[in-house]
Coordinates of C-alpha atoms and ligand atoms in Angstrom, one line a residue:
X1 CA 40.4 47.0 103.1
X2 CA 44.0 46.3 102.3
X3 CA 45.4 46.4 98.8
X4 CA 47.5 43.5 97.7
X5 CA 49.8 45.0 95.1
X6 CA 51.1 43.1 92.0
X7 CA 53.4 45.0 89.8
X8 CA 57.0 45.1 88.5
X9 CA 59.9 42.9 89.4
X10 CA 62.0 45.5 91.3
X11 CA 64.4 45.0 94.2
X12 CA 65.0 48.3 95.9
X13 CA 67.3 49.6 98.6
X14 CA 66.2 52.6 100.6
X15 CA 69.7 53.9 100.5
X16 CA 68.7 55.2 97.1
X17 CA 70.5 52.6 95.1
X18 CA 67.9 50.7 93.0
X19 CA 68.6 47.6 91.2
X20 CA 66.5 45.0 89.5
X21 CA 66.8 41.4 90.2
X22 CA 64.9 38.8 88.2
X23 CA 63.6 36.3 90.7
X24 CA 62.7 32.9 89.7
X25 CA 58.9 32.5 89.9
X26 CA 57.6 30.2 92.6
X27 CA 55.1 28.6 90.2
X28 CA 54.6 28.8 86.5
X29 CA 51.4 30.9 86.6
X30 CA 52.9 33.4 88.9
X31 CA 54.0 36.5 87.0
X32 CA 56.7 39.0 87.9
X33 CA 56.0 40.7 91.2
X34 CA 57.5 43.8 92.7
X35 CA 59.4 43.2 95.9
X36 CA 60.5 46.1 97.9
X37 CA 62.6 44.8 100.7
X38 CA 63.3 47.2 103.7
X39 CA 66.8 48.4 104.4
X40 CA 68.7 46.5 107.1
X41 CA 68.7 47.7 110.7
X42 CA 71.6 49.8 111.8
X43 CA 72.8 51.1 115.2
X44 CA 71.1 54.5 114.5
X45 CA 67.8 52.8 114.4
X46 CA 68.0 52.2 118.1
X47 CA 67.8 54.4 121.2
X48 CA 71.3 55.7 122.2
X49 CA 72.4 54.7 118.7
X50 CA 72.4 51.2 120.0
X51 CA 75.1 51.8 122.7
X52 CA 73.7 53.1 126.0
X53 CA 76.3 53.7 128.8
X54 CA 77.4 50.4 130.2
X55 CA 76.7 51.5 133.8
X56 CA 73.0 52.2 132.9
X57 CA 72.7 48.9 131.1
X58 CA 74.2 47.0 134.0
X59 CA 71.8 48.7 136.5
X60 CA 68.9 47.8 134.2
X61 CA 70.0 44.2 133.8
X62 CA 70.0 43.7 137.6
X63 CA 66.6 45.4 138.0
X64 CA 65.0 43.5 135.1
X65 CA 65.6 40.2 136.8
X66 CA 65.2 41.4 140.4
X67 CA 61.9 40.6 142.2
X68 CA 62.6 43.7 144.3
X69 CA 60.3 45.6 141.9
X70 CA 57.3 43.5 142.8
X71 CA 55.2 44.2 145.9
X72 CA 55.7 40.8 147.4
X73 CA 59.3 40.5 146.1
X74 CA 58.4 37.3 144.2
X75 CA 58.3 38.2 140.4
X76 CA 60.5 40.2 138.1
X77 CA 60.1 41.6 134.6
X78 CA 62.2 38.6 133.4
X79 CA 59.6 36.1 134.8
X80 CA 57.2 37.0 132.0
X81 CA 59.9 38.2 129.5
X82 CA 62.2 35.2 129.8
X83 CA 65.3 35.1 127.6
X84 CA 64.9 31.4 127.4
X85 CA 61.4 31.6 126.0
X86 CA 61.6 34.1 123.2
X87 CA 61.5 37.0 125.7
X88 CA 57.9 36.0 126.5
X89 CA 56.7 33.2 128.8
X90 CA 55.6 30.6 126.3
X91 CA 52.0 30.7 127.8
X92 CA 48.9 32.0 126.1
X93 CA 47.9 34.0 129.1
X94 CA 50.6 34.0 131.8
X95 CA 50.6 33.8 135.5
X96 CA 51.8 36.8 137.3
X97 CA 51.9 37.5 141.0
X98 CA 51.2 34.3 143.0
X99 CA 52.9 32.0 140.6
X100 CA 56.1 30.0 140.7
X101 CA 58.4 28.6 138.0
X102 CA 59.5 29.7 134.6
X103 CA 58.0 29.6 131.1
X104 CA 55.3 27.1 130.3
X105 CA 56.1 25.3 133.5
X106 CA 54.8 28.2 135.6
X107 CA 52.0 27.3 138.0
X108 CA 50.0 29.1 140.6
X109 CA 51.2 28.5 144.2
X110 CA 49.1 31.0 146.1
X111 CA 45.6 32.2 145.6
X112 CA 45.2 34.5 142.5
X113 CA 42.4 36.8 141.5
X114 CA 42.5 35.8 137.8
X115 CA 44.6 35.7 134.7
X116 CA 46.9 38.2 133.0
X117 CA 44.5 39.2 130.2
X118 CA 46.9 39.4 127.3
X119 CA 49.8 37.5 125.9
X120 CA 53.2 38.7 127.2
X121 CA 54.8 40.5 124.3
X122 CA 58.2 39.5 123.1
X123 CA 60.7 42.3 123.5
X124 CA 62.9 41.7 120.4
X125 CA 64.3 45.0 119.1
X126 CA 62.0 46.9 121.5
X127 CA 64.7 49.6 121.7
X128 CA 64.2 50.6 118.1
X129 CA 63.2 54.2 117.8
X130 CA 60.4 53.3 115.5
X131 CA 58.5 51.9 118.5
X132 CA 56.5 55.1 119.3
X133 CA 53.7 53.1 121.0
X134 CA 53.9 50.2 123.4
X135 CA 51.5 47.4 124.5
X136 CA 49.1 45.5 122.2
X137 CA 46.9 48.6 122.2
X138 CA 49.6 51.3 122.1
X139 CA 48.3 52.9 125.3
X140 CA 51.8 54.2 126.1
X141 CA 52.5 56.4 123.2
X142 CA 54.6 59.4 122.1
X143 CA 51.9 61.7 120.6
X144 CA 54.4 63.3 118.4
X145 CA 56.5 60.5 116.9
X146 CA 59.1 63.0 115.8
X147 CA 59.7 64.0 119.4
X148 CA 59.7 60.9 121.6
X149 CA 60.6 63.0 124.7
X150 CA 57.5 65.1 124.2
X151 CA 54.0 64.3 125.5
X152 CA 53.5 60.6 126.2
X153 CA 49.9 59.5 126.3
X154 CA 49.7 56.9 129.1
X155 CA 47.2 55.3 131.5
X156 CA 48.5 57.4 134.5
X157 CA 48.0 60.8 132.7
X158 CA 49.9 63.6 134.4
X159 CA 50.9 61.3 137.3
X160 CA 53.7 59.9 135.1
X161 CA 57.0 61.5 136.0
X162 CA 58.3 64.1 133.5
X163 CA 61.5 64.3 131.4
X164 CA 61.6 60.7 130.3
X165 CA 63.6 59.6 127.3
X166 CA 60.6 58.2 125.5
X167 CA 57.8 55.6 125.5
X168 CA 60.1 52.6 126.4
X169 CA 61.1 54.3 129.7
X170 CA 57.4 55.3 130.2
X171 CA 56.3 51.7 129.7
X172 CA 58.4 50.5 132.6
X173 CA 56.3 52.5 135.0
X174 CA 53.3 50.2 134.5
X175 CA 53.9 46.5 135.2
X176 CA 54.7 47.4 138.8
X177 CA 51.3 49.1 139.3
X178 CA 49.3 46.0 138.2
X179 CA 48.1 43.9 141.2
X180 CA 47.9 40.8 139.0
X181 CA 51.3 41.3 137.4
X182 CA 53.7 42.6 140.0
X183 CA 52.1 44.7 142.8
X184 CA 50.2 41.9 144.6
X185 CA 46.8 42.1 146.2
X186 CA 45.3 44.6 148.6
X187 CA 46.4 43.9 152.2
X188 CA 49.6 42.1 151.2
X189 CA 52.0 44.9 151.1
X190 CA 52.2 48.7 150.9
X191 CA 52.7 48.8 147.1
X192 CA 49.6 46.5 146.6
X193 CA 47.6 48.8 148.9
X194 CA 48.7 51.9 146.9
X195 CA 47.8 50.0 143.7
X196 CA 44.4 49.2 145.1
X197 CA 43.8 53.0 145.7
X198 CA 45.3 53.8 142.2
X199 CA 47.9 55.9 143.9
X200 CA 50.6 55.4 141.4
X201 CA 52.9 58.1 142.6
X202 CA 53.1 56.3 145.9
X203 CA 54.0 53.0 144.2
X204 CA 56.8 54.6 142.3
X205 CA 58.1 56.5 145.3
X206 CA 58.0 53.3 147.5
X207 CA 59.9 51.3 144.9
X208 CA 62.5 54.0 144.2
X209 CA 63.2 54.1 147.9
X210 CA 63.3 50.3 148.2
X211 CA 65.9 50.1 145.5
X212 CA 67.9 53.1 146.6
X213 CA 67.9 51.7 150.2
X214 CA 70.1 48.8 148.9
X215 CA 73.7 50.2 149.2
X216 CA 75.0 48.4 146.1
X217 CA 72.0 49.6 144.0
X218 CA 72.6 53.2 145.2
X219 CA 76.2 52.9 144.1
X220 CA 75.2 51.6 140.7
X221 CA 72.6 54.4 140.3
X222 CA 75.2 57.0 141.1
X223 CA 77.5 55.5 138.5
X224 CA 74.8 55.7 135.9
X225 CA 73.4 59.1 137.0
X226 CA 76.3 61.3 138.2
X227 CA 73.9 64.1 139.3
X228 CA 72.6 61.8 142.1
X229 CA 74.2 62.3 145.5
X230 CA 72.0 60.4 147.9
X231 CA 69.0 58.0 148.1
X232 CA 66.6 61.0 148.4
X233 CA 67.5 62.0 144.8
X234 CA 66.4 58.7 143.4
X235 CA 63.0 58.4 141.8
X236 CA 61.4 55.8 139.6
X237 CA 62.4 57.5 136.4
X238 CA 66.0 56.3 137.1
X239 CA 64.8 52.8 137.4
X240 CA 62.7 53.1 134.2
X241 CA 65.5 54.6 132.2
X242 CA 67.9 51.8 133.2
X243 CA 65.3 49.2 132.3
X244 CA 64.8 50.9 128.9
X245 CA 68.6 51.0 128.2
X246 CA 69.0 47.4 129.2
X247 CA 66.1 46.2 127.0
X248 CA 67.6 48.1 124.1
X249 CA 70.8 46.1 124.1
X250 CA 69.6 42.8 125.6
X251 CA 66.9 42.2 123.1
X252 CA 68.4 43.6 120.0
X253 CA 68.3 40.8 117.5
X254 CA 69.3 41.4 113.9
X255 CA 71.5 38.5 113.0
X256 CA 68.9 36.3 111.3
X257 CA 69.3 34.8 107.8
X258 CA 66.7 37.5 106.7
X259 CA 69.1 40.2 108.0
X260 CA 71.8 38.6 105.9
X261 CA 69.5 38.9 102.9
X262 CA 68.8 42.6 103.7
X263 CA 72.4 43.4 104.0
X264 CA 73.6 41.5 101.0
X265 CA 70.5 41.7 98.8
X266 CA 71.3 38.1 98.0
X267 CA 68.2 36.0 98.3
X268 CA 70.0 32.7 97.9
X269 CA 71.1 33.0 101.6
X270 CA 67.7 31.5 102.5
X271 CA 66.2 28.2 101.4
X272 CA 64.2 28.0 98.2
X273 CA 61.0 27.6 100.2
X274 CA 61.8 30.6 102.3
X275 CA 62.6 32.6 99.1
X276 CA 59.2 31.6 97.7
X277 CA 57.6 32.6 101.0
X278 CA 59.4 36.0 100.9
X279 CA 58.0 36.7 97.5
X280 CA 54.5 35.9 98.7
X281 CA 55.0 37.9 101.9
X282 CA 56.1 41.0 99.9
X283 CA 53.9 40.2 97.0
X284 CA 50.6 38.4 96.4
X285 CA 49.9 37.5 100.0
X286 CA 50.0 41.2 101.0
X287 CA 51.6 40.5 104.4
X288 CA 54.0 43.4 104.1
X289 CA 51.1 45.9 103.9
X290 CA 51.1 45.7 107.7
X291 CA 54.2 43.7 108.6
X292 CA 56.4 46.3 106.9
X293 CA 59.9 47.8 107.5
X294 CA 62.9 46.1 109.0
X295 CA 60.9 45.0 112.1
X296 CA 58.0 43.6 110.0
X297 CA 55.5 45.9 111.6
X298 CA 53.9 49.2 110.6
X299 CA 53.4 50.0 114.3
X300 CA 49.7 50.6 113.4
X301 CA 46.5 49.0 114.7
X302 CA 44.3 46.6 112.7
X303 CA 41.3 44.5 113.6
X304 CA 41.8 41.0 112.1
X305 CA 39.2 39.1 114.1
X306 CA 41.6 37.0 116.2
X307 CA 39.3 34.9 118.5
X308 CA 39.2 36.1 122.1
X309 CA 39.7 34.1 125.2
X310 CA 40.5 34.9 128.8
X311 CA 39.1 37.5 131.2
X312 CA 39.3 40.5 128.9
X313 CA 40.5 43.9 130.0
X314 CA 37.4 44.4 132.1
X315 CA 36.3 47.6 130.4
X316 CA 34.2 46.5 127.5
X317 CA 30.6 47.4 127.4
X318 CA 29.1 43.9 127.6
X319 CA 27.4 43.1 130.9
X320 CA 26.1 39.6 130.1
X321 CA 28.7 37.8 132.1
X322 CA 28.1 39.8 135.2
X323 CA 24.3 39.4 134.8
X324 CA 24.6 35.7 134.3
X325 CA 27.1 34.9 137.1
X326 CA 27.0 37.8 139.5
X327 CA 30.8 37.9 139.2
X328 CA 32.5 41.1 137.9
X329 CA 33.9 40.9 134.4
X330 CA 33.4 42.5 131.1
X331 CA 35.1 39.9 129.0
X332 CA 35.7 41.4 125.6
X333 CA 39.0 43.1 124.8
X334 CA 38.2 46.1 122.6
X335 CA 41.9 46.8 121.9
X336 CA 42.9 50.1 120.5
X337 CA 39.4 51.5 120.8
X338 CA 39.8 51.8 124.5
X339 CA 42.7 54.2 123.9
X340 CA 41.3 56.4 121.2
X341 CA 37.5 56.0 121.5
X342 CA 37.4 55.9 117.7
X343 CA 35.0 53.2 116.5
X344 CA 37.3 52.5 113.6
X345 CA 39.7 51.1 116.2
X346 CA 37.3 48.6 117.7
X347 CA 39.1 45.2 118.4
X348 CA 42.3 46.5 116.7
X349 CA 45.7 45.5 118.0
X350 CA 49.2 46.7 117.1
X351 CA 50.7 44.7 114.2
X352 CA 53.3 42.6 116.0
X353 CA 56.9 42.5 114.8
X354 CA 57.6 39.0 113.3
X355 CA 61.2 38.9 114.3
X356 CA 62.0 35.6 116.0
X357 CA 58.4 34.7 115.6
X358 CA 59.2 30.9 115.6
X359 CA 60.3 31.5 119.3
X360 CA 57.5 33.6 120.5
X361 CA 54.4 31.4 120.5
X362 CA 51.7 30.9 121.3
X363 CA 50.6 33.7 118.9
X364 CA 48.0 36.4 118.8
X365 CA 47.4 39.2 121.4
X366 CA 46.0 36.6 123.8
X367 CA 48.0 33.5 122.5
X368 CA 45.0 31.8 121.1
X369 CA 47.0 30.1 118.3
X370 CA 49.3 27.4 119.6
X371 CA 50.4 26.7 116.0
X372 CA 52.2 29.3 113.9
X373 CA 50.6 27.8 110.8
X374 CA 47.1 28.3 112.2
X375 CA 48.0 31.9 113.0
X376 CA 49.1 32.4 109.3
X377 CA 46.0 30.5 108.1
X378 CA 43.9 32.9 110.1
X379 CA 45.1 35.7 108.0
X380 CA 44.0 33.9 104.8
X381 CA 40.4 34.0 105.8
X382 CA 39.9 35.7 109.2
X383 CA 36.1 35.2 109.3
X384 CA 36.2 31.5 108.4
X385 CA 39.0 31.0 110.9
X386 CA 37.1 32.8 113.6
X387 CA 34.0 30.7 112.8
X388 CA 36.0 27.4 113.0
X389 CA 37.8 28.3 116.1
X390 CA 37.3 26.0 119.1
X391 CA 38.2 27.5 122.5
X392 CA 38.8 24.0 123.7
X393 CA 42.0 23.9 121.6
X394 CA 43.5 26.6 123.8
X395 CA 45.3 25.4 126.9
X396 CA 45.4 27.9 129.7
X397 CA 47.3 27.2 132.9
X398 CA 45.2 26.0 135.9
X399 CA 44.3 28.5 138.5
X400 CA 44.4 26.3 141.5
X401 CA 43.2 28.7 144.2
X402 CA 41.1 31.7 143.3
X403 CA 40.3 34.4 145.7
X404 CA 38.2 37.5 145.5
X405 CA 37.7 40.7 147.4
X406 CA 34.7 40.7 149.7
X407 CA 33.4 43.2 152.2
X408 CA 33.2 42.1 155.8
X409 CA 31.4 44.8 157.6
X410 CA 33.1 48.0 156.6
X411 CA 36.4 46.3 155.7
X412 CA 37.4 44.8 152.4
X413 CA 39.4 41.6 152.5
X414 CA 40.2 38.6 150.3
X415 CA 38.5 35.3 150.8
X416 CA 38.5 32.1 148.7
X417 CA 36.1 32.0 145.9
X418 CA 33.2 29.7 147.0
X419 CA 33.3 26.3 145.4
X420 CA 29.8 26.8 144.1
X421 CA 30.9 29.8 142.1
X422 CA 34.0 28.2 140.6
X423 CA 32.2 27.0 137.4
X424 CA 30.8 30.5 137.0
X425 CA 34.3 32.0 137.4
X426 CA 35.8 29.6 134.8
X427 CA 33.0 30.5 132.3
X428 CA 34.8 33.8 131.9
X429 CA 37.6 32.4 129.8
X430 CA 35.3 31.3 127.0
X431 CA 32.6 33.9 127.5
X432 CA 33.3 36.0 124.4
X433 CA 33.3 33.0 122.0
X434 CA 30.1 31.7 123.5
X435 CA 28.3 35.0 123.0
X436 CA 26.8 35.4 119.5
X437 CA 26.5 39.2 120.0
X438 CA 30.2 39.6 120.9
X439 CA 31.3 37.3 118.2
X440 CA 29.3 39.4 115.7
X441 CA 31.0 42.5 116.9
X442 CA 34.5 41.1 116.5
X443 CA 33.8 39.8 113.0
X444 CA 32.1 43.0 111.9
X445 CA 35.3 45.0 112.9
X446 CA 37.6 42.8 110.8
X447 CA 39.5 44.8 108.2
X448 CA 41.5 42.0 106.5
X449 CA 40.1 40.7 103.3
X450 CA 40.5 37.0 102.5
X451 CA 43.0 35.7 99.9
X452 CA 43.4 32.4 98.2
X453 CA 46.6 30.5 98.9
X454 CA 47.5 26.9 98.3
X455 CA 48.7 24.7 101.2
X456 CA 52.1 24.7 99.6
X457 CA 52.2 28.5 99.6
X458 CA 51.3 28.6 103.3
X459 CA 54.2 26.2 104.0
X460 CA 56.4 28.6 102.1
X461 CA 55.2 31.6 104.1
X462 CA 56.0 29.7 107.3
X463 CA 59.4 28.8 105.9
X464 CA 60.0 32.5 105.3
X465 CA 59.0 33.3 108.9
X466 CA 61.6 30.7 110.0
X467 CA 64.3 32.8 108.2
X468 CA 63.5 35.6 110.7
X469 CA 65.0 33.6 113.6
X470 CA 68.3 34.9 114.9
X471 CA 70.2 31.9 116.2
X472 CA 71.4 34.0 119.2
X473 CA 67.8 34.6 120.3
X474 CA 67.0 30.9 120.9
X475 CA 68.3 31.2 124.5
X476 CA 69.8 34.3 126.0
X477 CA 69.7 33.1 129.6
X478 CA 73.4 34.1 129.9
X479 CA 72.1 37.6 130.5
X480 CA 70.4 36.6 133.8
X481 CA 72.7 37.7 136.7
X482 CA 73.7 34.9 139.1
X483 CA 73.1 37.0 142.1
X484 CA 71.5 40.4 142.8
X485 CA 72.3 43.5 144.9
X486 CA 69.1 42.9 146.8
X487 CA 70.1 39.4 147.9
X488 CA 66.9 38.1 146.3
X489 CA 67.0 35.2 143.9
X490 CA 66.9 36.3 140.2
X491 CA 63.7 35.5 138.4
X492 CA 63.6 33.4 136.3
X493 CA 66.2 31.2 137.9
X494 CA 68.8 30.2 135.3
X495 CA 68.2 26.7 134.3
X496 CA 71.6 25.4 133.5
X497 CA 70.4 22.6 131.3
X498 CA 68.6 25.1 129.1
X499 CA 71.7 27.1 128.2
X500 CA 73.3 26.3 124.9
X501 CA 77.0 26.9 124.8
Ligands
HEC1 C1 53.0 39.1 134.7 C2 53.8 39.1 133.5 C3 54.6 40.4 133.2 C4 55.5 41.0 134.0 C5 56.0 40.7 135.4 C6 56.0 42.1 133.1 N1 55.4 42.1 131.9 FE1 55.9 43.3 130.3 N2 54.2 42.6 129.4 C7 53.4 41.6 129.8 C8 52.2 41.6 129.0 C9 51.0 40.7 129.2 C10 52.3 42.6 128.1 C11 51.2 43.1 127.1 C12 50.2 43.9 127.9 C13 49.1 44.7 127.1 O1 49.3 44.8 125.9 O2 48.2 45.1 127.8 C14 53.6 43.2 128.3 C15 54.2 44.3 127.5 C16 55.5 44.8 127.8 C17 56.1 45.7 126.9 C18 55.6 46.3 125.6 C19 56.1 45.6 124.4 C20 55.6 46.1 123.1 O3 55.8 45.4 122.1 O4 54.8 47.1 123.1 C21 57.3 46.0 127.4 C22 58.4 46.9 126.9 C23 57.4 45.3 128.7 N3 56.3 44.5 128.8 C24 58.5 45.4 129.6 C25 58.3 45.0 130.9 C26 59.2 45.4 132.0 C27 60.3 46.4 131.9 C28 58.7 44.8 133.1 C29 59.2 44.9 134.6 C30 59.1 46.3 135.1 C31 57.6 43.9 132.7 N4 57.4 44.1 131.4 C32 57.0 43.0 133.6 C33 53.7 40.8 130.9 C34 54.5 41.1 131.9
HEC2 C1 45.8 44.2 107.9 C2 47.2 44.1 108.5 C3 47.8 42.7 108.4 C4 48.1 42.0 107.3 C5 47.9 42.3 105.9 C6 48.8 40.8 107.9 N1 48.9 40.8 109.2 FE1 49.7 39.5 110.4 N2 49.0 40.5 112.0 C7 48.3 41.7 112.0 C8 47.9 42.0 113.3 C9 47.1 43.3 113.7 C10 48.2 41.0 114.2 C11 47.9 40.8 115.7 C12 46.4 40.5 115.8 C13 46.0 40.1 117.2 O1 46.8 39.6 117.9 O2 44.8 40.4 117.5 C14 49.0 40.0 113.3 C15 49.6 38.9 113.8 C16 50.4 38.1 113.0 C17 51.2 37.0 113.5 C18 51.3 36.6 115.0 C19 52.5 37.2 115.6 C20 52.6 37.1 117.1 O3 53.6 37.5 117.6 O4 51.6 36.8 117.8 C21 51.8 36.4 112.5 C22 52.7 35.2 112.5 C23 51.4 37.1 111.3 N3 50.6 38.1 111.7 C24 51.8 36.8 110.0 C25 51.2 37.4 108.9 C26 51.4 36.9 107.5 C27 52.2 35.7 107.1 C28 50.7 37.7 106.7 C29 50.4 37.5 105.2 C30 49.7 36.3 104.9 C31 50.1 38.7 107.5 N4 50.4 38.5 108.8 C32 49.3 39.8 107.1 C33 48.1 42.5 110.9 C34 48.3 42.0 109.6

C-alpha cells in the first residue's frame, strides 16, 4: 500500500539549494504539509542532450508521417500519434490498418480483424532519458537503466538488431510488425505475410529496402549516417534511430505553467485553485508517490483496478470467452505480469506521465475514462469506481466489416465474419466486466488505498492538472511534412482549419 506523507512545510530544489516557503493553507483544518517539487527539465535530461543532428531529425520526421512503413502503405506512426490530438488519436481504442481519417473521426473503411487492444500512448517528452521502459507494460526495456545501450528486453528477443542507442529506438521496431497496427493481414502484402509467420527480421529487412529504394530517402540516410555508401548498407536500425531522434525533439514539451513554477519556484504563476491542487497532489492526496519527478511518473508499474474493455492482449489465462462463443480471444489484459511473470505485477500498468494530460484523453491504458475528473475520482476509491463502472459509458468506434482467418482445404484465407457470429464477436469488448471471476482478479490486484477528498478538492486537483498543459502542445500539426520522399500522402493529412497560428 502507498504511504501518503504529511510532514513539514518545505519547498526544496534538487540543485541542493533548500528554502522554506510558507504556503497558504487550502482550508483551515489543513495543516502545514511538506511539498517537494521536482527540479525542472533541462536539455541534459533528453537523449542527445536534447539536440540530435538535424539531418537525423529530418529523416525521422518524414518517416514518422510516411505510410511507407506500413505493409499496405496506408497508415503511419503519426496516424495514431497525431500532433493535433495530444500525440495520441483521441480514441479509447484506435483503429489501425484498414481505417481512414484522423483522430476521433477515424473510421474503418476495409474489413478489420479487431481493435487495437490498448490506448495509443501520448509521446510527450518520450525522448527523456528517464524512460527506460516503453509501452503500457514496459515490454521494451533497458535491463540496466544506467546503460541504456546495453541489453534491451523486448518481444523479439535476440531477433532485435544490435547496437541501438536505447529503448526508444528499440520501440520503433514493433508497430510495423503488428498486423492490426501497421503490417496488414496475411495475404495482403509481403510484410503482412512475414508478420503472420512472426519473421520479424524479414519485416525489418523488407522495410529498410523499401525506404532505401527511394532515392531521396537514401540521400537523407547518407546525410544522417555518413558511414552508409549504398542501399545495401541500410537496415531498420537506421530508420529506428531517426524515428527516436525525431520523437525526442518533436514531442518535447516543457513550457507549461507548471514548468514556470518549477523554474521560478514561484507558485503564484498558477491559479489559486491549481495551487491548492498542487499542494494536494504533492501532499495529502499522495499522487506524487507514483506521479513523481519532472515527468510526473515514477516509470514503475502499479495495479490500480482500471476497468477493462476491448479485446485484451489475447494472452491471459481465461478461456470463458472462447468456450462461450467459439471465437478466439482471451480478453483480460494482465499488464506488466505478462512481461515479468511476477504475480505482484498482475494487472499493473506503467504510471503515465501527466504532462499535457488535458490533451491526451480518453484516459487509462485502454481509454475507459472519457472524463478526466472520473479518472481522478477513480484513484480516490479504485474499488468503488470499478464497481460503479458501466461499460456502456465507453464509446468505441464501430467496426463496420469484420473478417477472420479461416482454413479452406489446406490454405488459410480471410473471409467475412458470419452475420450469425457478429453478436458473439462484439461480446468480446465487454467480456471482462461481465465476468465476476475476472472482475474479482482485477480488484484483488489493486494496490492503491482509498482516500477521502471533498468535491472541491477534486476540482483543485483537476485545476492543477490543467497547469501541466504546454500551450504549444495543443496543436503541433506544423510538424507534418506537406509532401514526402515516397510520393505517398502524409498521414495524418494536415487539416488546415485545425492549425492555430
Ligand atoms: C495503430 C496505432 C498505432 C500506430 C500506427 C503506431 N502506434 Fe505507437 N502506440 C500505439 C499504442 C496502442 C501504444 C501502446 C501499446 C501497448 O502498450 O501495448 C503505442 C505506444 C508507443 C510508444 C511507447 C510510449 C510510451 O510511453 O511507452 C512509442 C514511443 C510509440 N508508440 C511510437 C510509435 C512509432 C515510432 C510508430 C511508427 C513506427 C508508432 N508508434 C505507430 C499505437 C500506434
Ligand atoms: C499507486 C500509484 C499511483 C498513485 C498514488 C496515483 N496514480 Fe494516477 N495512475 C497510476 C497508474 C498506474 C495509472 C495508469 C493505470 C491504467 O491505465 O491502468 C494512473 C493514471 C492516471 C491518470 C490517467 C493518465 C492517462 O494518460 O491516462 C491520471 C489523470 C492520474 N493517474 C492522476 C492521478 C492523481 C490526480 C493522483 C492523486 C489523487 C494519482 N493519479 C495517484 C498510478 C498512480
